[in-house]
Tab-separated table of C-alpha atoms and ligand atoms in Angstrom:
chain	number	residue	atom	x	y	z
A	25	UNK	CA	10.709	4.182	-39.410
A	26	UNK	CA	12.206	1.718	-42.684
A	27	UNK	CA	10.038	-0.830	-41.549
A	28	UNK	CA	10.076	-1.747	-45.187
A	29	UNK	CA	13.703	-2.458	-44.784
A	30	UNK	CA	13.819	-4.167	-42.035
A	31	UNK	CA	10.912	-6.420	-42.965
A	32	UNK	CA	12.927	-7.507	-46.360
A	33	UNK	CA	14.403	-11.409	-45.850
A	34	UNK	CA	18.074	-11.013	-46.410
A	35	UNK	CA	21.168	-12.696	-45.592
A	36	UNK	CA	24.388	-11.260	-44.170
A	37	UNK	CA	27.334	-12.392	-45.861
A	38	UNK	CA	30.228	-10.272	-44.244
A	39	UNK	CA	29.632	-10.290	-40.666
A	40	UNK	CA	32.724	-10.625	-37.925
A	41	UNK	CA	31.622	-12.309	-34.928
A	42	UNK	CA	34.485	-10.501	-32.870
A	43	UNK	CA	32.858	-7.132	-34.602
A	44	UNK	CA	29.779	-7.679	-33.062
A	45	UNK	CA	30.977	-7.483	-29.644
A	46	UNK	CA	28.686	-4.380	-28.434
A	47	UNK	CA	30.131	-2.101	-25.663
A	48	UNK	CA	27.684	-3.212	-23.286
A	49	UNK	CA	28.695	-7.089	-23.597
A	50	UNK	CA	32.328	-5.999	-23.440
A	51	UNK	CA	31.776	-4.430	-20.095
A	52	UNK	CA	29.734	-7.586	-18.632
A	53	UNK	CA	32.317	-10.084	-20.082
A	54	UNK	CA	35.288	-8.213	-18.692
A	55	UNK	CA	33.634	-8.139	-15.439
A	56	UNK	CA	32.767	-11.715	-15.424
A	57	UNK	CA	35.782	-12.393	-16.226
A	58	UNK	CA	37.757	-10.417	-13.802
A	59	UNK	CA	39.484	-8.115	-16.373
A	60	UNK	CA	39.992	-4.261	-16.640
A	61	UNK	CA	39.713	-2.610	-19.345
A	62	UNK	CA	40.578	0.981	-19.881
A	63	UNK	CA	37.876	2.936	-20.547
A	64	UNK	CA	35.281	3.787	-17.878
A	65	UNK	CA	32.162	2.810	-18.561
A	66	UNK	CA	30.587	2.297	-22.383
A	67	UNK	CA	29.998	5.901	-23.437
A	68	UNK	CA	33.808	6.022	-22.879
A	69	UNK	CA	34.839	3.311	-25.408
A	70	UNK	CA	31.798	4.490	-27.659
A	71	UNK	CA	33.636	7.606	-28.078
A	72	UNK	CA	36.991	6.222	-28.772
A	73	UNK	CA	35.355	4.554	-32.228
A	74	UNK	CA	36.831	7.228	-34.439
A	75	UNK	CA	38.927	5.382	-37.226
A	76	UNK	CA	40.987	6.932	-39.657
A	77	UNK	CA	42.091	3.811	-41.678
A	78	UNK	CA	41.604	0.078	-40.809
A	79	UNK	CA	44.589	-0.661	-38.596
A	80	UNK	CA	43.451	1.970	-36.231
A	81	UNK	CA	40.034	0.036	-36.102
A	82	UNK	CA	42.012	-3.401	-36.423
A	83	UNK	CA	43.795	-2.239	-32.872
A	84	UNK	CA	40.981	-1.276	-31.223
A	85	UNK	CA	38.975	-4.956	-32.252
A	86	UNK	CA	41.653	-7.087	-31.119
A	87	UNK	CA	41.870	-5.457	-27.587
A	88	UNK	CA	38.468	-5.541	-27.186
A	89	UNK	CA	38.480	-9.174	-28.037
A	90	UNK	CA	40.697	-10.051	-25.056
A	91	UNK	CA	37.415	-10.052	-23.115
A	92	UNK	CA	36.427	-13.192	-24.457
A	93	UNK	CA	37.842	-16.283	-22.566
A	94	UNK	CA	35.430	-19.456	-22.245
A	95	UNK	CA	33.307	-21.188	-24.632
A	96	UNK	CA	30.181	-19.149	-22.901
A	97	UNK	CA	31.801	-15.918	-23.469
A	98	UNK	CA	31.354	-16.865	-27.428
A	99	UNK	CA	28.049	-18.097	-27.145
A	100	UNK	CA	27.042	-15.206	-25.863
A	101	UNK	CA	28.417	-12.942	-28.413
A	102	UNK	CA	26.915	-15.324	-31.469
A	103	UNK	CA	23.631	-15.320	-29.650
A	104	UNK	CA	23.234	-11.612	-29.134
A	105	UNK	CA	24.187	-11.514	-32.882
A	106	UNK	CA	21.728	-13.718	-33.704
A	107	UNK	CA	18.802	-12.007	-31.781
A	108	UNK	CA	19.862	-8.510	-34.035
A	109	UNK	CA	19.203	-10.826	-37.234
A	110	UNK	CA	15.938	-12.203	-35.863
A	111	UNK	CA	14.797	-8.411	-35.392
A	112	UNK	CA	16.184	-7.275	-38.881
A	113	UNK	CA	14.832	-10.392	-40.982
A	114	UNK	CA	17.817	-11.823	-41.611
A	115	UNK	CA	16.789	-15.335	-42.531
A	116	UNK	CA	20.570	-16.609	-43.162
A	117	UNK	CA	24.163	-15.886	-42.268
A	118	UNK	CA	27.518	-16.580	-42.879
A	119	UNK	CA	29.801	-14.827	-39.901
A	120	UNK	CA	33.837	-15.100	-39.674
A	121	UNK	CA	35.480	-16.066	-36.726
A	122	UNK	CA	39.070	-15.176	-36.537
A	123	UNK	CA	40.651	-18.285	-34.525
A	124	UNK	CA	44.229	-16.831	-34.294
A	125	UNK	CA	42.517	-13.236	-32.651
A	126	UNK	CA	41.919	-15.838	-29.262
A	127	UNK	CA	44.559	-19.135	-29.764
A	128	UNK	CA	47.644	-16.300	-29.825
A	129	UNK	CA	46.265	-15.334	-26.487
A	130	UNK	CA	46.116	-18.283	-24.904
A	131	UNK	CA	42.369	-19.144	-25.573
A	132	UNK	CA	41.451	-22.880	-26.819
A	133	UNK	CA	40.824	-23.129	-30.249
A	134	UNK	CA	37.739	-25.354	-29.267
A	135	UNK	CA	36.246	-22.587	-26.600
A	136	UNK	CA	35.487	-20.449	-29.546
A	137	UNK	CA	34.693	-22.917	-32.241
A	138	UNK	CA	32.450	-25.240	-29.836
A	139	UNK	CA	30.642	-21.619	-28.594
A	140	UNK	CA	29.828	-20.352	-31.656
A	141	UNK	CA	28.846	-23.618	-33.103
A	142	UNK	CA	26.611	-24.265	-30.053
A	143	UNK	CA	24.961	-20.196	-30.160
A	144	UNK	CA	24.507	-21.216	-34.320
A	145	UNK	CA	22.790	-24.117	-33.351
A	146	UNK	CA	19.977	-23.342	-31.302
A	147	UNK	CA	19.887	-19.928	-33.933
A	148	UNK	CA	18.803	-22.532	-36.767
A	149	UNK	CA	16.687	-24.609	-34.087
A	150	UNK	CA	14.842	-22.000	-32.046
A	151	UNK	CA	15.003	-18.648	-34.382
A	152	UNK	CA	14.986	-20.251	-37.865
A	153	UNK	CA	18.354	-18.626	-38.917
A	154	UNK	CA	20.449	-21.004	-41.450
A	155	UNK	CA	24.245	-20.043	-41.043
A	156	UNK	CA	27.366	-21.527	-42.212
A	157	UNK	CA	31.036	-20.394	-40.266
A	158	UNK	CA	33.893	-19.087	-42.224
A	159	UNK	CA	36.874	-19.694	-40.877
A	160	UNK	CA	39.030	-16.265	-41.235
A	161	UNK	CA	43.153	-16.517	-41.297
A	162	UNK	CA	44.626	-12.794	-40.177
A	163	UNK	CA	46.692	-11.850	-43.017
A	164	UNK	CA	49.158	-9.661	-41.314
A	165	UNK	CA	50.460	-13.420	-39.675
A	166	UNK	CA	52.908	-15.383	-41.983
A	167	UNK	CA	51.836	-17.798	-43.762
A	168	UNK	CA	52.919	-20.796	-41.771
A	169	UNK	CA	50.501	-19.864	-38.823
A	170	UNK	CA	47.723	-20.033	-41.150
A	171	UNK	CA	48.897	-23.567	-41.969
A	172	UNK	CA	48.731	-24.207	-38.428
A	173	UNK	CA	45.127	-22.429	-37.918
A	174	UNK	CA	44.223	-24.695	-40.735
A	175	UNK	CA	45.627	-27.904	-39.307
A	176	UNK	CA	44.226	-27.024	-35.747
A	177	UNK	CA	40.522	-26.915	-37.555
A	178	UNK	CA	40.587	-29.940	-39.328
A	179	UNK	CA	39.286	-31.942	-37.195
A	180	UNK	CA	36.362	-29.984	-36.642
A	181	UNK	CA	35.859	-29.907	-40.118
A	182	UNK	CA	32.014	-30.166	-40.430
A	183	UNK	CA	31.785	-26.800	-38.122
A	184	UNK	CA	32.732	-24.879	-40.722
A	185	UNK	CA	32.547	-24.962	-44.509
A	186	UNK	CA	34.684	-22.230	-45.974
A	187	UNK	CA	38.097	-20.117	-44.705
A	188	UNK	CA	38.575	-16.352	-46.124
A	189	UNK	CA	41.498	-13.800	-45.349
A	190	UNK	CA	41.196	-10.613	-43.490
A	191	UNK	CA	42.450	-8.225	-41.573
A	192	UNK	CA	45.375	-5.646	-42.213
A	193	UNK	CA	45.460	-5.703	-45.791
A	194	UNK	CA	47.798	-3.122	-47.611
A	195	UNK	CA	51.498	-5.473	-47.826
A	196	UNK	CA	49.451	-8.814	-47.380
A	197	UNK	CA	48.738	-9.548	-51.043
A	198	UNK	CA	46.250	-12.874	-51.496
A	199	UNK	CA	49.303	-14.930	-53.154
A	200	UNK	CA	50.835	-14.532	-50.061
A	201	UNK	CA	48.213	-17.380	-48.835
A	202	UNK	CA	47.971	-19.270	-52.177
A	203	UNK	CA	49.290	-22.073	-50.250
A	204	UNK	CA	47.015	-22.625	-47.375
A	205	UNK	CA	44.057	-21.580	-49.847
A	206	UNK	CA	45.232	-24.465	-52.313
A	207	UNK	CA	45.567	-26.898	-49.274
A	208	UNK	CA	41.636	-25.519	-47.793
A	209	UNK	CA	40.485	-25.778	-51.193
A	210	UNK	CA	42.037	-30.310	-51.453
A	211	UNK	CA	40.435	-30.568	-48.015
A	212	UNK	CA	36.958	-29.707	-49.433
A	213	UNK	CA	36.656	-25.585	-48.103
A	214	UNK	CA	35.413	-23.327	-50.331
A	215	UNK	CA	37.159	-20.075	-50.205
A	216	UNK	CA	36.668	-16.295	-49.632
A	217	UNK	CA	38.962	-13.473	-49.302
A	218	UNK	CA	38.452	-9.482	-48.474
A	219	UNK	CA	40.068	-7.624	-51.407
A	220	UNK	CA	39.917	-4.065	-52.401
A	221	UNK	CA	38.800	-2.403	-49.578
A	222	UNK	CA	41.721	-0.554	-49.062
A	223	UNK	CA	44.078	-2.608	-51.264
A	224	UNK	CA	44.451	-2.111	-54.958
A	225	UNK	CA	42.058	-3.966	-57.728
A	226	UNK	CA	45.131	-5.948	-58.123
A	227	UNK	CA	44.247	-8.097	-55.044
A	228	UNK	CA	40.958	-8.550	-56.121
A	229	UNK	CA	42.775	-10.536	-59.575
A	230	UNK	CA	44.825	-12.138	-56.966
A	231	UNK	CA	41.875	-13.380	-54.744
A	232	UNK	CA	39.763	-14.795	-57.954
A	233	UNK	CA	42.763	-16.276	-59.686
A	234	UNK	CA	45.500	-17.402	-56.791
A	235	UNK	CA	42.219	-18.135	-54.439
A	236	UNK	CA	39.709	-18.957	-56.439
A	237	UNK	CA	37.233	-17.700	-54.245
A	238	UNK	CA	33.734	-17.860	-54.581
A	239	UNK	CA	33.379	-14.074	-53.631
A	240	UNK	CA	35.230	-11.069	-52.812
A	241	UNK	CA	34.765	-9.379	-49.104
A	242	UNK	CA	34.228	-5.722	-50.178
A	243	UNK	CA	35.487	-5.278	-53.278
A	244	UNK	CA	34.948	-1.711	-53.971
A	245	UNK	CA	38.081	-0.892	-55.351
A	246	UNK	CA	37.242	-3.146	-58.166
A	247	UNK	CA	35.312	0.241	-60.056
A	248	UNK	CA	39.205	1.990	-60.572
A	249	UNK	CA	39.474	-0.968	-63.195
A	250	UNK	CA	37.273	-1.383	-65.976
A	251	UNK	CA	38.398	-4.700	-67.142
A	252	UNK	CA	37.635	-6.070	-63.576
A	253	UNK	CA	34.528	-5.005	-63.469
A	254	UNK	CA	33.875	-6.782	-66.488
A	255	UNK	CA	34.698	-9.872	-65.217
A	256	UNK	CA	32.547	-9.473	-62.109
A	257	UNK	CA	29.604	-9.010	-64.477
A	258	UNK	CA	30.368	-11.521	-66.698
A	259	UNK	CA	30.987	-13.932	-63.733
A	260	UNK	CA	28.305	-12.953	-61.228
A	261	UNK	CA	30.836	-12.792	-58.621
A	262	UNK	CA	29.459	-11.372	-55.580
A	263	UNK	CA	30.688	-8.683	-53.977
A	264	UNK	CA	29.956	-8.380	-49.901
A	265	UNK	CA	29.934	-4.676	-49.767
A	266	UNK	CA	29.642	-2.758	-46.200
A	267	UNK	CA	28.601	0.876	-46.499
A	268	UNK	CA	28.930	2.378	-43.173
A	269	UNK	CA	31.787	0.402	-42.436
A	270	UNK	CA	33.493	1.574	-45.836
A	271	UNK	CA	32.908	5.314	-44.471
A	272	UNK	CA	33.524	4.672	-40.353
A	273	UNK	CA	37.202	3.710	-42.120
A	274	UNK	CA	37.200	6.444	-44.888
A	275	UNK	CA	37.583	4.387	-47.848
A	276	UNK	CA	35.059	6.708	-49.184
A	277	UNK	CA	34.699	10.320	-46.991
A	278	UNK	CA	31.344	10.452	-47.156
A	279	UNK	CA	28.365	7.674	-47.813
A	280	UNK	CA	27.205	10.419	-50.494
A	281	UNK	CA	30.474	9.328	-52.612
A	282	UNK	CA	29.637	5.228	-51.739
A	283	UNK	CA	29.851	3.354	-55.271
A	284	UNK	CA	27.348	0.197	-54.540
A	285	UNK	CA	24.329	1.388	-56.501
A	286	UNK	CA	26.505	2.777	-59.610
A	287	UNK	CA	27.685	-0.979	-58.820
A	288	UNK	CA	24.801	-2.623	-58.887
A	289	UNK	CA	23.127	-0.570	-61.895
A	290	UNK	CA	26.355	-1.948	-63.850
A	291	UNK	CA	25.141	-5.418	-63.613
A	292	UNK	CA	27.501	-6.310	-60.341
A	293	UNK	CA	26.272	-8.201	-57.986
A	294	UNK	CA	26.719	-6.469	-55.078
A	295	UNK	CA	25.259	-7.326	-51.672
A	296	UNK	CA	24.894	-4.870	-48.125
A	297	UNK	CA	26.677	-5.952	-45.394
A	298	UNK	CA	27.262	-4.919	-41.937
A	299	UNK	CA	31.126	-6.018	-41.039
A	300	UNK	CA	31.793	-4.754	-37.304
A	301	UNK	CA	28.075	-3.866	-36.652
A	302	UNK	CA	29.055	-2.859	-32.827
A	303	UNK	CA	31.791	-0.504	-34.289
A	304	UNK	CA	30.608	1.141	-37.221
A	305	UNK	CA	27.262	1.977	-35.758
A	306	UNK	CA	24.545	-0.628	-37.367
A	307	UNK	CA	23.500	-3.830	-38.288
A	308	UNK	CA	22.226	-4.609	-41.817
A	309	UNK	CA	18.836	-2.784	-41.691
A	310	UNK	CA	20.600	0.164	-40.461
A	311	UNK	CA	23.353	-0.001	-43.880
A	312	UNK	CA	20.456	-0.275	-45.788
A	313	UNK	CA	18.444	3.068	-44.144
A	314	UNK	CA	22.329	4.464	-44.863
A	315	UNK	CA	21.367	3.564	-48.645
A	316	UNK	CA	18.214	5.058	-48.857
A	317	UNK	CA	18.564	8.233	-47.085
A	318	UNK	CA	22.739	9.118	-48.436
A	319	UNK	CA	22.077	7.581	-52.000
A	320	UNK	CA	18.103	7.891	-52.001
A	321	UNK	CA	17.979	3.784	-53.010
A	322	UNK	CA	14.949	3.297	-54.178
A	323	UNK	CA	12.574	0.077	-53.178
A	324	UNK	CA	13.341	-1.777	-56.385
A	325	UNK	CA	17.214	-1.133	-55.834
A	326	UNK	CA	16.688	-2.250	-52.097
A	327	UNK	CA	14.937	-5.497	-53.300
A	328	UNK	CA	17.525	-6.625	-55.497
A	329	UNK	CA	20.595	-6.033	-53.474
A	330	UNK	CA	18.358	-8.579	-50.685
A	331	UNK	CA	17.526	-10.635	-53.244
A	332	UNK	CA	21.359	-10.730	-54.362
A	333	UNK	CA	21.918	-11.564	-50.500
A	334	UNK	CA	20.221	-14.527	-50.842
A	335	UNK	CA	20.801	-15.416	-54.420
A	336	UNK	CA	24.980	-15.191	-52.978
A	337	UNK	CA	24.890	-18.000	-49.960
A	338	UNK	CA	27.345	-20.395	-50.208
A	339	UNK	CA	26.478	-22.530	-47.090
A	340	UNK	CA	23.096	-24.672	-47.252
B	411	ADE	N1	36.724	-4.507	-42.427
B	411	ADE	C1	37.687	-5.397	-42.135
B	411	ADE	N2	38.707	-5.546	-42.989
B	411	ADE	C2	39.688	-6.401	-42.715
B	411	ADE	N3	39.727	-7.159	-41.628
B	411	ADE	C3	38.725	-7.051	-40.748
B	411	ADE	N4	38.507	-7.669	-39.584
B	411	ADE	C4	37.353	-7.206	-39.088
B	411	ADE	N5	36.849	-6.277	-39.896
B	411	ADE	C5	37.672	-6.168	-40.954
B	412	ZN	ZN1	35.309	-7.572	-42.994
């Protein structure tokens, strides 16, 4: 069923390596690892994803994270992601990592970087997958720690090729890491930021102007301002959009009311992203099937928001 959309070449722009962690990997890692965690088995943690904002997600990612400890643990979670984009034809990506999820429990900065570098290496070597890591500072932290996430990285500088901002993000403006974006931006990073997903169309300003990012991590907030959304047009900024993450956290209630394709019939240039794929119930094929069968996208529609994907890489 929608082989058509899996078979269409795409890339994944918005992609958290942490939110890929499937139930079933959890469960092996915390065993290897000698932890326990406190849910049964997997159909008991399955049925605790029920989010009614993103912080109540945002908890439930970062103590599922604590399962991974060595540099194999993160191989093995950028592999298994990279296996779902050989299935699903995606011919590039550009995950996050959040380094400051693992180094503020104890974990070496270089056990996640050197096992996600390793897993995206033998991805472009043995599946054909380009990729290019973004290097994600948690903007609920102050400022100064992203300094010091930034610091920490640059030595592994050609691991990576651009930093965004992400998680909680109602109270944690963008200027609030104009700083550390200016000082990213001197070192040679190019920059992204999530905006408007559940904070106001005023962050989005903030992450173009303060940021100057090269595009905005959902985004969708941008249509409650019409002066915004002619600057996106007139720009060609992309937008990473996630639809089923954008309902699993009720920014809108149902994907019926999702705004991508009155987006993307504007002249935006939206893309379809997955986010937390292991928490919000799909990978980029399945977002797309979302599309078609909530929104009834049509096959020209679908093309252009994969072309869009592609047309919207930053990392060659
Ligand atoms: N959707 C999201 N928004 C903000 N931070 C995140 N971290 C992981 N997923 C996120
Ligand atoms: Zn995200």
């Amino acid at each position: 069923m929608h082989d058509w959309l899996n078979n269409l070449p795409k890339a994944e722009l918005h992609l958290h390596l942490e939110g890929s962690l499937e139930p079933e990997l959890m469960f092996r890692l915390a065993e290897r690892n000698k932890i326990a965690l406190p849910w049964n088995d997997v159909e008991a943690l399955r049925s605790a994803y029920n989010f009614g904002n993103l912080q109540e997600f945002l908890d439930l990612y970062y103590a599922g994270a604590d399962v991974l400890r060595t540099e194999q643990d993160f191989y093995d979670l950028t592999w298994a992601y990279l296996q779902k984009c050989e299935e699903q034809n995606v011919v590039h990506t550009e995950p996050f990592f959040d380094p400051q999820t693992h180094t503020d429990r104890g974990i070496p900065f270089e056990a996640a970087l050197n096992g996600i570098s390793a897993a995206l290496a033998d991805g472009r070597e043995l599946l054909g997958i380009s990729s290019g890591l973004i290097l994600s500072f948690l903007r609920h932290l102050p400022e100064e720690e992203a300094f010091k996430t930034l610091e920490q990285a640059l030595p592994y500088r050609n691991a990576f090729f651009a930093v965004g901002l992400d998680s909680s993000e109602v109270g944690h403006p963008p200027s609030k890491f104009q700083r550390v974006f200016d000082k990213a931006r001197a070192e040679g990073f190019l920059t992204v930021a999530h905006a408007g997903e559940e904070g106001p169309p005023e962050y989005i300003w903030q992450a173009l102007d303060l940021l100057k990012v090269s595009r905005i991590d959902h985004g969708v907030r941008a249509a409650e301002d019409p002066k915004l959304i002619a600057r996106l047009i007139e720009e060609q900024i992309p937008l990473t959009v996630c639809p089923l993450s954008n309902t699993k956290l009720k920014v809108f209630d149902d994907m019926r009311q999702h705004n991508i394709l009155d987006l993307l019939e504007q002249g935006v240039k939206v893309t379809v992203n997955s986010d937390d794929p292991a928490y919000f119930g799909g990978y980029v094929t399945e977002n797309f099937v979302a599309l078609h069968e909530s929104l009834g996208m049509t096959e020209e529609q679908a093309r252009r928001l994969a072309q869009n994907s592609l047309d919207a890489r930053l990392a060659y």
